[in-house]
mmCIF file of C-alpha atoms and ligand atoms in Angstrom:
data_model
loop_
_atom_site.group_PDB
_atom_site.id
_atom_site.type_symbol
_atom_site.label_atom_id
_atom_site.label_comp_id
_atom_site.label_asym_id
_atom_site.label_seq_id
_atom_site.Cartn_x
_atom_site.Cartn_y
_atom_site.Cartn_z
ATOM 1 C CA MET A 1 -0.934 0.174 -0.278
ATOM 2 C CA ASN A 2 1.270 3.570 -1.190
ATOM 3 C CA GLU A 3 1.799 6.169 2.215
ATOM 4 C CA ARG A 4 -1.255 7.670 3.157
ATOM 5 C CA SER A 5 0.002 12.358 2.549
ATOM 6 C CA LEU A 6 -1.644 13.338 5.238
ATOM 7 C CA ALA A 7 -1.850 17.558 5.502
ATOM 8 C CA PHE A 8 -1.394 19.434 8.900
ATOM 9 C CA LEU A 9 -3.532 22.616 7.794
ATOM 10 C CA TYR A 10 -1.740 25.438 10.098
ATOM 11 C CA SER A 11 -0.527 29.417 9.560
ATOM 12 C CA PRO A 12 1.944 31.540 11.721
ATOM 13 C CA GLU A 13 -0.917 33.570 11.082
ATOM 14 C CA VAL A 14 -3.341 32.194 13.905
ATOM 15 C CA GLU A 15 -0.378 31.915 16.720
ATOM 16 C CA ALA A 16 -1.510 35.347 17.241
ATOM 17 C CA LEU A 17 -5.251 35.232 17.069
ATOM 18 C CA SER A 18 -6.883 33.775 21.056
ATOM 19 C CA TYR A 19 -10.073 33.828 23.059
ATOM 20 C CA PRO A 20 -10.183 35.230 25.819
ATOM 21 C CA PRO A 21 -7.737 33.821 29.068
ATOM 22 C CA ASP A 22 -9.608 33.036 31.108
ATOM 23 C CA CYS A 23 -12.725 31.393 28.002
ATOM 24 C CA PRO A 24 -11.730 27.860 28.902
ATOM 25 C CA PHE A 25 -11.599 27.568 24.709
ATOM 26 C CA LYS A 26 -7.954 27.509 23.636
ATOM 27 C CA THR A 27 -6.855 28.142 20.065
ATOM 28 C CA GLN A 28 -2.846 27.273 20.989
ATOM 29 C CA ARG A 29 -4.217 23.783 21.061
ATOM 30 C CA ALA A 30 -2.938 23.618 17.149
ATOM 31 C CA GLY A 31 0.418 25.605 17.529
ATOM 32 C CA LEU A 32 0.937 22.554 20.697
ATOM 33 C CA ALA A 33 0.093 20.433 18.381
ATOM 34 C CA ARG A 34 2.119 20.941 16.047
ATOM 35 C CA LEU A 35 5.025 20.859 17.762
ATOM 36 C CA ARG A 36 4.259 18.140 19.285
ATOM 37 C CA LEU A 37 4.183 16.415 15.648
ATOM 38 C CA LYS A 38 7.046 17.869 15.095
ATOM 39 C CA SER A 39 9.428 17.098 17.586
ATOM 40 C CA LEU A 40 7.652 13.415 17.287
ATOM 41 C CA GLY A 41 9.233 13.542 14.214
ATOM 42 C CA LEU A 42 5.999 12.809 13.239
ATOM 43 C CA LEU A 43 5.572 16.757 10.701
ATOM 44 C CA GLY A 44 7.419 17.549 8.068
ATOM 45 C CA ASN A 45 8.089 15.650 5.118
ATOM 46 C CA GLU A 46 6.495 15.084 1.940
ATOM 47 C CA ASN A 47 4.161 13.020 2.839
ATOM 48 C CA ARG A 48 3.035 14.334 6.327
ATOM 49 C CA PHE A 49 3.517 17.819 5.401
ATOM 50 C CA GLU A 50 2.225 21.883 6.619
ATOM 51 C CA PHE A 51 0.140 23.525 4.649
ATOM 52 C CA GLU A 52 -1.212 27.024 4.949
ATOM 53 C CA PRO A 53 -4.777 27.793 5.418
ATOM 54 C CA ARG A 54 -6.191 30.375 3.618
ATOM 55 C CA ARG A 55 -9.313 32.748 5.223
ATOM 56 C CA ALA A 56 -12.652 32.382 3.894
ATOM 57 C CA THR A 57 -13.802 34.691 1.838
ATOM 58 C CA VAL A 58 -17.843 36.880 3.157
ATOM 59 C CA ALA A 59 -18.438 34.405 0.252
ATOM 60 C CA GLU A 60 -17.737 31.401 1.898
ATOM 61 C CA LEU A 61 -19.564 32.607 4.540
ATOM 62 C CA LYS A 62 -22.220 33.473 3.310
ATOM 63 C CA GLN A 63 -23.161 29.501 2.090
ATOM 64 C CA LEU A 64 -23.974 28.793 5.563
ATOM 65 C CA HIS A 65 -24.328 32.515 7.826
ATOM 66 C CA PRO A 66 -26.394 35.357 6.584
ATOM 67 C CA ALA A 67 -25.442 38.928 5.718
ATOM 68 C CA HIS A 68 -26.391 40.701 8.369
ATOM 69 C CA TYR A 69 -25.660 38.102 10.894
ATOM 70 C CA LEU A 70 -21.984 38.062 9.182
ATOM 71 C CA GLU A 71 -22.108 42.518 10.117
ATOM 72 C CA GLU A 72 -23.738 41.533 14.072
ATOM 73 C CA MET A 73 -20.191 39.461 14.523
ATOM 74 C CA GLN A 74 -17.895 41.935 12.943
ATOM 75 C CA ARG A 75 -19.737 45.004 14.662
ATOM 76 C CA ALA A 76 -19.056 42.385 18.192
ATOM 77 C CA ALA A 77 -15.038 41.881 17.246
ATOM 78 C CA ASP A 78 -15.286 45.525 16.180
ATOM 79 C CA GLY A 79 -16.242 46.427 20.234
ATOM 80 C CA ASP A 80 -19.773 47.439 19.028
ATOM 81 C CA LEU A 81 -22.680 45.167 20.938
ATOM 82 C CA THR A 82 -25.848 45.653 20.330
ATOM 83 C CA VAL A 83 -29.125 44.488 20.488
ATOM 84 C CA ASP A 84 -29.226 42.852 17.523
ATOM 85 C CA GLY A 85 -25.624 40.904 18.103
ATOM 86 C CA LEU A 86 -26.981 39.264 22.319
ATOM 87 C CA HIS A 87 -29.338 38.085 20.340
ATOM 88 C CA MET A 88 -27.280 35.961 18.346
ATOM 89 C CA GLY A 89 -25.787 34.649 20.945
ATOM 90 C CA PHE A 90 -22.467 37.180 20.800
ATOM 91 C CA GLY A 91 -21.639 37.415 25.122
ATOM 92 C CA GLY A 92 -22.845 34.552 26.920
ATOM 93 C CA PRO A 93 -20.625 33.115 28.624
ATOM 94 C CA ASP A 94 -19.560 31.176 26.152
ATOM 95 C CA THR A 95 -19.082 33.277 23.349
ATOM 96 C CA PRO A 96 -17.880 36.214 24.376
ATOM 97 C CA VAL A 97 -17.214 39.116 22.461
ATOM 98 C CA PHE A 98 -13.453 39.524 21.937
ATOM 99 C CA LYS A 99 -10.962 41.888 19.159
ATOM 100 C CA ASP A 100 -9.823 38.113 17.683
ATOM 101 C CA MET A 101 -13.146 36.584 17.349
ATOM 102 C CA PHE A 102 -14.070 36.547 13.736
ATOM 103 C CA GLU A 103 -10.355 36.566 12.177
ATOM 104 C CA CYS A 104 -10.111 33.620 14.371
ATOM 105 C CA GLY A 105 -13.817 32.260 12.930
ATOM 106 C CA ALA A 106 -12.744 32.429 9.394
ATOM 107 C CA ARG A 107 -9.605 31.599 9.440
ATOM 108 C CA ALA A 108 -10.959 27.985 11.418
ATOM 109 C CA CYS A 109 -13.049 28.384 8.377
ATOM 110 C CA GLY A 110 -10.538 28.822 5.643
ATOM 111 C CA ALA A 111 -8.776 26.272 6.895
ATOM 112 C CA GLY A 112 -12.413 23.410 6.313
ATOM 113 C CA LEU A 113 -12.561 24.056 3.441
ATOM 114 C CA THR A 114 -9.053 24.515 1.798
ATOM 115 C CA GLY A 115 -8.464 20.817 3.722
ATOM 116 C CA ALA A 116 -11.838 19.908 1.476
ATOM 117 C CA GLU A 117 -10.427 21.124 -1.411
ATOM 118 C CA LEU A 118 -6.450 19.340 -0.487
ATOM 119 C CA LEU A 119 -8.839 15.750 -0.316
ATOM 120 C CA LEU A 120 -10.339 17.386 -3.895
ATOM 121 C CA GLN A 121 -7.334 17.681 -5.560
ATOM 122 C CA GLY A 122 -6.450 14.156 -4.023
ATOM 123 C CA ARG A 123 -3.276 15.812 -3.031
ATOM 124 C CA ALA A 124 -4.419 14.563 0.251
ATOM 125 C CA ASP A 125 -5.752 11.932 2.530
ATOM 126 C CA ILE A 126 -5.970 12.983 5.116
ATOM 127 C CA ALA A 127 -6.137 17.111 5.973
ATOM 128 C CA PHE A 128 -5.954 17.954 9.954
ATOM 129 C CA ASN A 129 -7.904 21.283 10.610
ATOM 130 C CA LEU A 130 -7.468 21.329 14.692
ATOM 131 C CA LEU A 131 -8.146 25.394 13.926
ATOM 132 C CA GLY A 132 -11.563 24.123 13.751
ATOM 133 C CA GLY A 133 -14.357 21.640 15.163
ATOM 134 C CA PHE A 134 -17.170 24.463 16.271
ATOM 135 C CA HIS A 135 -19.765 22.700 15.386
ATOM 136 C CA HIS A 136 -22.376 23.893 17.515
ATOM 137 C CA ALA A 137 -22.568 27.117 15.316
ATOM 138 C CA PHE A 138 -26.488 28.485 14.108
ATOM 139 C CA PRO A 139 -26.541 30.214 10.663
ATOM 140 C CA GLU A 140 -27.905 33.210 12.886
ATOM 141 C CA ARG A 141 -26.344 31.784 16.377
ATOM 142 C CA ALA A 142 -23.370 31.163 18.393
ATOM 143 C CA ALA A 143 -23.218 29.402 21.354
ATOM 144 C CA GLY A 144 -20.769 26.845 22.859
ATOM 145 C CA PHE A 145 -18.036 29.314 22.118
ATOM 146 C CA CYS A 146 -19.033 28.470 18.415
ATOM 147 C CA TYR A 147 -19.387 31.426 15.784
ATOM 148 C CA LEU A 148 -18.647 30.286 12.637
ATOM 149 C CA ASN A 149 -18.935 26.401 11.492
ATOM 150 C CA ASP A 150 -16.249 25.503 9.909
ATOM 151 C CA VAL A 151 -17.380 21.494 9.667
ATOM 152 C CA ALA A 152 -21.039 21.520 7.852
ATOM 153 C CA LEU A 153 -18.877 24.654 5.377
ATOM 154 C CA ALA A 154 -16.284 21.997 4.905
ATOM 155 C CA CYS A 155 -19.604 18.834 4.889
ATOM 156 C CA GLN A 156 -21.019 21.642 2.422
ATOM 157 C CA LYS A 157 -18.359 22.140 -0.015
ATOM 158 C CA LEU A 158 -17.338 18.255 -0.618
ATOM 159 C CA ALA A 159 -20.793 18.073 -1.400
ATOM 160 C CA ASP A 160 -20.949 20.337 -3.832
ATOM 161 C CA ALA A 161 -18.343 18.765 -5.434
ATOM 162 C CA GLY A 162 -20.673 15.901 -6.066
ATOM 163 C CA LYS A 163 -19.744 13.719 -3.643
ATOM 164 C CA ARG A 164 -21.945 10.952 -0.104
ATOM 165 C CA VAL A 165 -20.099 12.932 2.562
ATOM 166 C CA LEU A 166 -20.038 11.389 5.974
ATOM 167 C CA TYR A 167 -20.086 13.944 9.135
ATOM 168 C CA LEU A 168 -19.036 11.521 12.688
ATOM 169 C CA ASP A 169 -18.626 13.866 15.087
ATOM 170 C CA VAL A 170 -17.620 12.160 18.622
ATOM 171 C CA ASP A 171 -16.395 15.359 20.484
ATOM 172 C CA ALA A 172 -18.232 15.321 24.029
ATOM 173 C CA HIS A 173 -20.886 17.413 23.402
ATOM 174 C CA HIS A 174 -23.845 17.055 20.498
ATOM 175 C CA GLY A 175 -23.057 18.421 16.991
ATOM 176 C CA ASP A 176 -26.663 20.173 17.170
ATOM 177 C CA GLY A 177 -25.195 22.752 14.852
ATOM 178 C CA VAL A 178 -23.875 20.783 11.815
ATOM 179 C CA GLN A 179 -27.523 18.055 12.702
ATOM 180 C CA ALA A 180 -29.693 21.026 11.427
ATOM 181 C CA ALA A 181 -27.994 22.121 7.922
ATOM 182 C CA PHE A 182 -28.277 18.559 7.104
ATOM 183 C CA TYR A 183 -30.855 17.836 8.738
ATOM 184 C CA ASP A 184 -33.177 17.430 5.803
ATOM 185 C CA ARG A 185 -30.436 16.387 2.647
ATOM 186 C CA LYS A 186 -29.387 12.198 2.363
ATOM 187 C CA ASP A 187 -26.663 13.770 0.695
ATOM 188 C CA VAL A 188 -24.126 14.703 3.940
ATOM 189 C CA MET A 189 -25.221 12.046 7.079
ATOM 190 C CA THR A 190 -24.319 12.956 9.725
ATOM 191 C CA ILE A 191 -23.885 10.726 13.026
ATOM 192 C CA SER A 192 -22.620 12.657 16.634
ATOM 193 C CA LEU A 193 -21.292 10.973 19.869
ATOM 194 C CA HIS A 194 -21.425 12.380 21.913
ATOM 195 C CA GLU A 195 -22.236 12.849 26.107
ATOM 196 C CA SER A 196 -26.609 13.185 26.474
ATOM 197 C CA GLY A 197 -28.659 15.836 26.748
ATOM 198 C CA LYS A 198 -29.831 15.026 30.025
ATOM 199 C CA THR A 199 -26.522 16.494 31.588
ATOM 200 C CA LEU A 200 -24.404 18.278 28.915
ATOM 201 C CA PHE A 201 -25.031 21.194 26.815
ATOM 202 C CA PRO A 202 -26.392 21.253 24.512
ATOM 203 C CA TRP A 203 -29.008 19.740 25.996
ATOM 204 C CA GLY A 204 -30.707 17.641 23.122
ATOM 205 C CA GLY A 205 -29.014 14.803 20.255
ATOM 206 C CA PHE A 206 -31.565 12.268 21.281
ATOM 207 C CA GLU A 207 -32.164 8.626 18.996
ATOM 208 C CA ASP A 208 -35.384 9.941 18.007
ATOM 209 C CA GLU A 209 -34.149 13.044 16.664
ATOM 210 C CA ILE A 210 -32.706 11.184 12.210
ATOM 211 C CA GLY A 211 -32.931 13.871 10.118
ATOM 212 C CA GLU A 212 -36.641 14.833 7.907
ATOM 213 C CA GLY A 213 -37.424 14.906 3.950
ATOM 214 C CA ALA A 214 -35.495 13.648 2.158
ATOM 215 C CA GLY A 215 -32.317 13.498 5.186
ATOM 216 C CA TYR A 216 -34.968 10.585 7.380
ATOM 217 C CA GLY A 217 -32.196 8.864 8.796
ATOM 218 C CA PHE A 218 -29.479 10.060 7.225
ATOM 219 C CA ASN A 219 -29.233 12.024 11.081
ATOM 220 C CA VAL A 220 -27.758 10.114 13.355
ATOM 221 C CA ASN A 221 -27.265 10.330 17.372
ATOM 222 C CA VAL A 222 -26.670 8.389 20.253
ATOM 223 C CA PRO A 223 -25.987 10.107 23.525
ATOM 224 C CA LEU A 224 -23.636 8.017 25.689
ATOM 225 C CA PRO A 225 -24.576 8.224 29.406
ATOM 226 C CA ALA A 226 -22.402 10.082 32.382
ATOM 227 C CA GLU A 227 -19.284 8.394 33.320
ATOM 228 C CA THR A 228 -18.792 5.784 29.531
ATOM 229 C CA TYR A 229 -15.790 3.893 28.894
ATOM 230 C CA ASP A 230 -13.842 3.025 26.143
ATOM 231 C CA GLU A 231 -15.536 -0.501 25.942
ATOM 232 C CA ALA A 232 -19.020 1.183 26.386
ATOM 233 C CA PHE A 233 -18.076 3.820 23.516
ATOM 234 C CA LEU A 234 -16.905 0.817 21.604
ATOM 235 C CA THR A 235 -19.893 -0.381 21.522
ATOM 236 C CA ALA A 236 -21.803 1.453 20.713
ATOM 237 C CA LEU A 237 -18.980 2.548 17.674
ATOM 238 C CA ASP A 238 -18.923 -0.980 16.745
ATOM 239 C CA SER A 239 -22.656 -1.942 17.163
ATOM 240 C CA VAL A 240 -24.420 1.868 15.446
ATOM 241 C CA ALA A 241 -21.878 4.154 14.016
ATOM 242 C CA MET A 242 -19.408 2.299 11.827
ATOM 243 C CA PRO A 243 -22.846 -0.418 9.651
ATOM 244 C CA LEU A 244 -23.915 2.356 9.221
ATOM 245 C CA ALA A 245 -21.323 4.150 7.599
ATOM 246 C CA ASN A 246 -20.785 1.712 6.122
ATOM 247 C CA ALA A 247 -23.514 1.020 5.044
ATOM 248 C CA PHE A 248 -23.912 4.944 3.964
ATOM 249 C CA GLU A 249 -20.575 3.541 1.089
ATOM 250 C CA PRO A 250 -19.731 7.876 1.877
ATOM 251 C CA ASP A 251 -16.850 9.213 -0.834
ATOM 252 C CA ALA A 252 -15.681 12.055 2.540
ATOM 253 C CA LEU A 253 -15.092 11.927 6.067
ATOM 254 C CA VAL A 254 -15.109 15.008 7.588
ATOM 255 C CA LEU A 255 -14.604 13.877 10.936
ATOM 256 C CA GLU A 256 -15.228 15.528 14.114
ATOM 257 C CA LEU A 257 -12.273 14.788 17.160
ATOM 258 C CA GLY A 258 -13.004 16.703 20.074
ATOM 259 C CA LEU A 259 -11.136 14.844 22.952
ATOM 260 C CA ASP A 260 -12.980 16.871 26.248
ATOM 261 C CA ILE A 261 -14.515 12.960 25.768
ATOM 262 C CA LEU A 262 -10.879 11.874 27.960
ATOM 263 C CA ALA A 263 -11.401 11.103 31.248
ATOM 264 C CA GLY A 264 -10.861 14.791 33.274
ATOM 265 C CA ASP A 265 -11.324 17.078 30.731
ATOM 266 C CA PRO A 266 -13.124 20.048 32.774
ATOM 267 C CA LEU A 267 -15.809 20.757 32.161
ATOM 268 C CA THR A 268 -17.847 17.215 30.494
ATOM 269 C CA HIS A 269 -18.116 13.826 32.147
ATOM 270 C CA LEU A 270 -16.663 11.112 29.965
ATOM 271 C CA ARG A 271 -14.398 8.980 31.496
ATOM 272 C CA MET A 272 -12.397 7.531 27.717
ATOM 273 C CA THR A 273 -9.025 7.198 27.027
ATOM 274 C CA ASN A 274 -6.533 7.921 24.156
ATOM 275 C CA ASN A 275 -6.980 4.646 23.338
ATOM 276 C CA VAL A 276 -10.005 5.165 21.439
ATOM 277 C CA VAL A 277 -8.794 8.079 19.368
ATOM 278 C CA VAL A 278 -6.867 4.315 17.389
ATOM 279 C CA GLU A 279 -9.615 2.172 17.754
ATOM 280 C CA ILE A 280 -11.926 4.860 16.016
ATOM 281 C CA ILE A 281 -9.476 5.349 12.955
ATOM 282 C CA GLU A 282 -8.560 2.742 12.645
ATOM 283 C CA ARG A 283 -12.183 1.960 11.466
ATOM 284 C CA VAL A 284 -12.942 5.295 9.532
ATOM 285 C CA LEU A 285 -9.511 4.261 7.809
ATOM 286 C CA LYS A 286 -11.127 1.135 6.913
ATOM 287 C CA LEU A 287 -14.684 2.877 4.700
ATOM 288 C CA ASN A 288 -11.395 3.611 2.201
ATOM 289 C CA CYS A 289 -11.979 7.399 1.793
ATOM 290 C CA PRO A 290 -10.281 11.046 1.727
ATOM 291 C CA ILE A 291 -11.417 12.373 5.285
ATOM 292 C CA LEU A 292 -10.929 16.313 7.148
ATOM 293 C CA VAL A 293 -9.542 16.264 11.139
ATOM 294 C CA ALA A 294 -11.632 18.977 12.842
ATOM 295 C CA GLY A 295 -10.849 19.548 16.471
ATOM 296 C CA GLY A 296 -13.087 20.651 18.231
ATOM 297 C CA GLY A 297 -13.158 20.480 21.786
ATOM 298 C CA GLY A 298 -11.200 19.080 24.552
ATOM 299 C CA TYR A 299 -11.007 21.949 28.002
ATOM 300 C CA HIS A 300 -7.207 19.542 29.208
ATOM 301 C CA VAL A 301 -5.672 20.521 27.307
ATOM 302 C CA GLU A 302 -2.394 19.189 27.210
ATOM 303 C CA ASN A 303 -4.683 15.582 27.641
ATOM 304 C CA THR A 304 -6.210 17.211 23.748
ATOM 305 C CA VAL A 305 -3.272 17.746 22.383
ATOM 306 C CA ARG A 306 -1.578 14.024 23.844
ATOM 307 C CA GLY A 307 -4.914 12.994 22.240
ATOM 308 C CA TRP A 308 -4.678 15.078 19.093
ATOM 309 C CA ALA A 309 -0.496 13.566 18.725
ATOM 310 C CA LEU A 310 -1.603 10.037 18.688
ATOM 311 C CA ALA A 311 -4.727 10.493 16.288
ATOM 312 C CA TRP A 312 -1.738 11.884 13.484
ATOM 313 C CA ARG A 313 0.622 8.661 14.045
ATOM 314 C CA THR A 314 -2.339 6.464 14.068
ATOM 315 C CA PHE A 315 -2.695 8.174 10.352
ATOM 316 C CA CYS A 316 0.051 7.714 9.160
ATOM 317 C CA GLY A 317 0.307 4.002 10.652
ATOM 318 C CA GLU A 318 2.897 4.662 12.978
ATOM 319 C CA ASN A 319 3.409 1.780 15.061
ATOM 320 C CA ASP A 320 2.956 2.629 18.886
ATOM 321 C CA GLU A 321 4.669 -0.689 20.343
ATOM 322 C CA CYS A 322 8.109 1.033 22.713
ATOM 323 C CA ASP A 323 4.934 2.800 23.279
ATOM 324 C CA PHE A 324 3.355 0.725 25.437
ATOM 325 C CA ALA A 325 6.144 -0.410 26.486
ATOM 326 C CA LEU A 326 7.201 2.554 28.185
ATOM 327 C CA GLY A 327 2.925 3.950 29.473
ATOM 328 C CA MET A 328 4.332 0.581 31.601
ATOM 329 C CA GLY A 329 7.137 2.035 33.296
ATOM 330 C CA GLY A 330 6.486 5.937 32.499
ATOM 331 C CA VAL A 331 6.805 8.835 34.875
ATOM 332 C CA MET A 332 4.659 11.193 35.212
ATOM 333 C CA LEU A 333 7.666 14.771 34.362
ATOM 334 C CA ALA A 334 6.032 17.030 35.655
ATOM 335 C CA SER A 335 2.020 17.716 36.298
ATOM 336 C CA THR A 336 1.356 18.107 32.387
ATOM 337 C CA GLU A 337 4.278 16.094 31.357
ATOM 338 C CA TRP A 338 3.825 12.184 30.516
ATOM 339 C CA ALA A 339 6.968 10.484 29.585
ATOM 340 C CA GLY A 340 4.974 7.026 28.640
ATOM 341 C CA GLY A 341 4.428 8.320 25.155
ATOM 342 C CA LEU A 342 1.006 8.618 22.978
ATOM 343 C CA ARG A 343 -1.620 7.703 24.678
ATOM 344 C CA ASP A 344 -3.158 7.684 27.753
ATOM 345 C CA ARG A 345 -3.039 4.692 30.546
ATOM 346 C CA VAL A 346 -5.979 1.708 30.577
ATOM 347 C CA LEU A 347 -8.676 3.110 33.546
ATOM 348 C CA ALA A 348 -10.212 0.350 35.753
ATOM 349 C CA VAL A 349 -13.836 0.568 35.294
ATOM 350 C CA SER A 350 -15.679 -0.241 38.572
ATOM 351 C CA ALA A 351 -18.468 -2.145 38.968
ATOM 352 C CA GLU A 352 -20.979 0.585 40.031
ATOM 353 C CA GLN A 353 -19.743 3.138 36.404
ATOM 354 C CA ARG A 354 -20.734 -0.306 34.741
ATOM 355 C CA ARG A 355 -24.639 -0.264 36.106
ATOM 356 C CA ALA A 356 -24.908 3.283 35.551
ATOM 357 C CA VAL A 357 -23.558 3.061 31.899
ATOM 358 C CA GLU A 358 -24.994 -0.165 30.414
ATOM 359 C CA PRO A 359 -28.275 -0.159 31.044
ATOM 360 C CA GLU A 360 -29.077 2.721 29.316
ATOM 361 C CA LEU A 361 -26.489 2.097 26.688
ATOM 362 C CA ARG A 362 -28.424 -0.198 25.604
ATOM 363 C CA THR A 363 -31.847 1.038 25.703
ATOM 364 C CA THR A 364 -30.063 3.767 23.382
ATOM 365 C CA ILE A 365 -28.335 1.924 20.521
ATOM 366 C CA GLU A 366 -31.408 -0.771 20.173
ATOM 367 C CA ASN A 367 -33.814 2.953 19.595
ATOM 368 C CA VAL A 368 -31.378 3.695 17.081
ATOM 369 C CA ILE A 369 -31.154 0.414 16.092
ATOM 370 C CA SER A 370 -35.332 0.730 15.408
ATOM 371 C CA ASN A 371 -35.210 3.611 14.525
ATOM 372 C CA VAL A 372 -32.487 4.621 11.790
ATOM 373 C CA PHE A 373 -31.646 0.187 10.451
ATOM 374 C CA PRO A 374 -34.838 -0.474 8.046
ATOM 375 C CA LEU A 375 -33.809 2.579 6.730
ATOM 376 C CA HIS A 376 -31.235 0.851 5.287
ATOM 377 C CA GLY A 377 -32.102 -1.589 4.939
ATOM 378 C CA LEU A 378 -29.407 -3.037 7.794
ATOM 379 C CA GLU A 379 -30.943 -5.867 9.767
ATOM 380 C CA ALA A 380 -32.270 -5.686 13.522
ATOM 381 C CA LEU A 381 -30.812 -8.398 14.597
ATOM 382 C CA ARG A 382 -26.864 -7.486 14.907
ATOM 383 C CA LEU A 383 -28.326 -5.808 18.189
ATOM 384 C CA GLY A 384 -25.437 -5.374 20.523
ATOM 385 C CA GLY A 385 -22.860 -7.174 18.337
ATOM 386 C CA ARG A 386 -19.329 -6.297 18.829
ATOM 387 C CA GLN A 387 -17.313 -6.979 16.024
ATOM 388 C CA VAL A 388 -13.692 -6.040 17.146
ATOM 389 C CA ARG A 389 -12.537 -5.602 20.114
ATOM 390 C CA SER A 390 -9.821 -3.682 21.099
ATOM 391 C CA GLY A 391 -6.683 -3.969 21.242
HETATM 392 ZN ZN1 LIG B 401 -17.015 19.133 22.763
#
């Protein structure tokens, strides 16, 4: 097999851009991941190259966001927050108004579009846009640190080129903005696995939200109970998400790889380790289509950066055997530095945790299967059947 070609989208201009210091969303994660990859020798050659993305034009942003929203956003960034702007969500606790808000969003969208173009031109098999993943942005509403929806725009770009697009969102939060953008379409299938809306923002994304009109059955939600652990997550992935993804036969995948799913994230209640990242990537590679990876959430900065670096390394096809060996005897160099390589240690699962997660998740999986599987010619009998065991 030829070596896969990976593009890392990054530009020096974004180094200077930032959310307010007290905001948990840290744009610096992309740059930190880049440095980590360089230090590991995984970035900076012909097949693992950096690519400077462009900024999205206003005309491109208007593909999703109306002109008056973009104008109010620019106005707010310039220090003039109007009543209209407030109604659009600007200035909320998770949508602060700050100088770089428009520029950050336009750069993230530009990177997503650049990534989509690299895939369409065949210049990369995998494109990483860790500047993006703003899945909560609606056409006229900002929410959850998201103002401009780079992932929806990238999906649209790929769909405009005639591709069947799968959007797979594993961020801890429901991908509500992307769901809304494609809810009545069948050329873009959206699958979101996320902490249940019963315990986490944006308080929706339940398994009965399955699309409408032509898109009926092409929107899939798998809400995960709080405390969900690796094995339970993989059960959901293998019994619901991957069979549907395979049945859809996508020409392109947009993967929202928010790592606020990892245990220790300060904003969420899931208990996964980054070992699931490897499992996710091994599965999506089997779809055999080009992949745009978007960053998304992840509020424990070091865990997020390490998990993204692990994702990149997995896409590179690099063996990580020594990582395990190191991990076994690894020591903490400092509170934020794990000497055992990129992989997390496996986390023990308590009996209590299993009892809290398993019955609820089983019901959810059954619901998704009975709601959606028949619409794709899949037998409902595959219930609970995990096909692949983790490492
Ligand atoms: Zn999130």
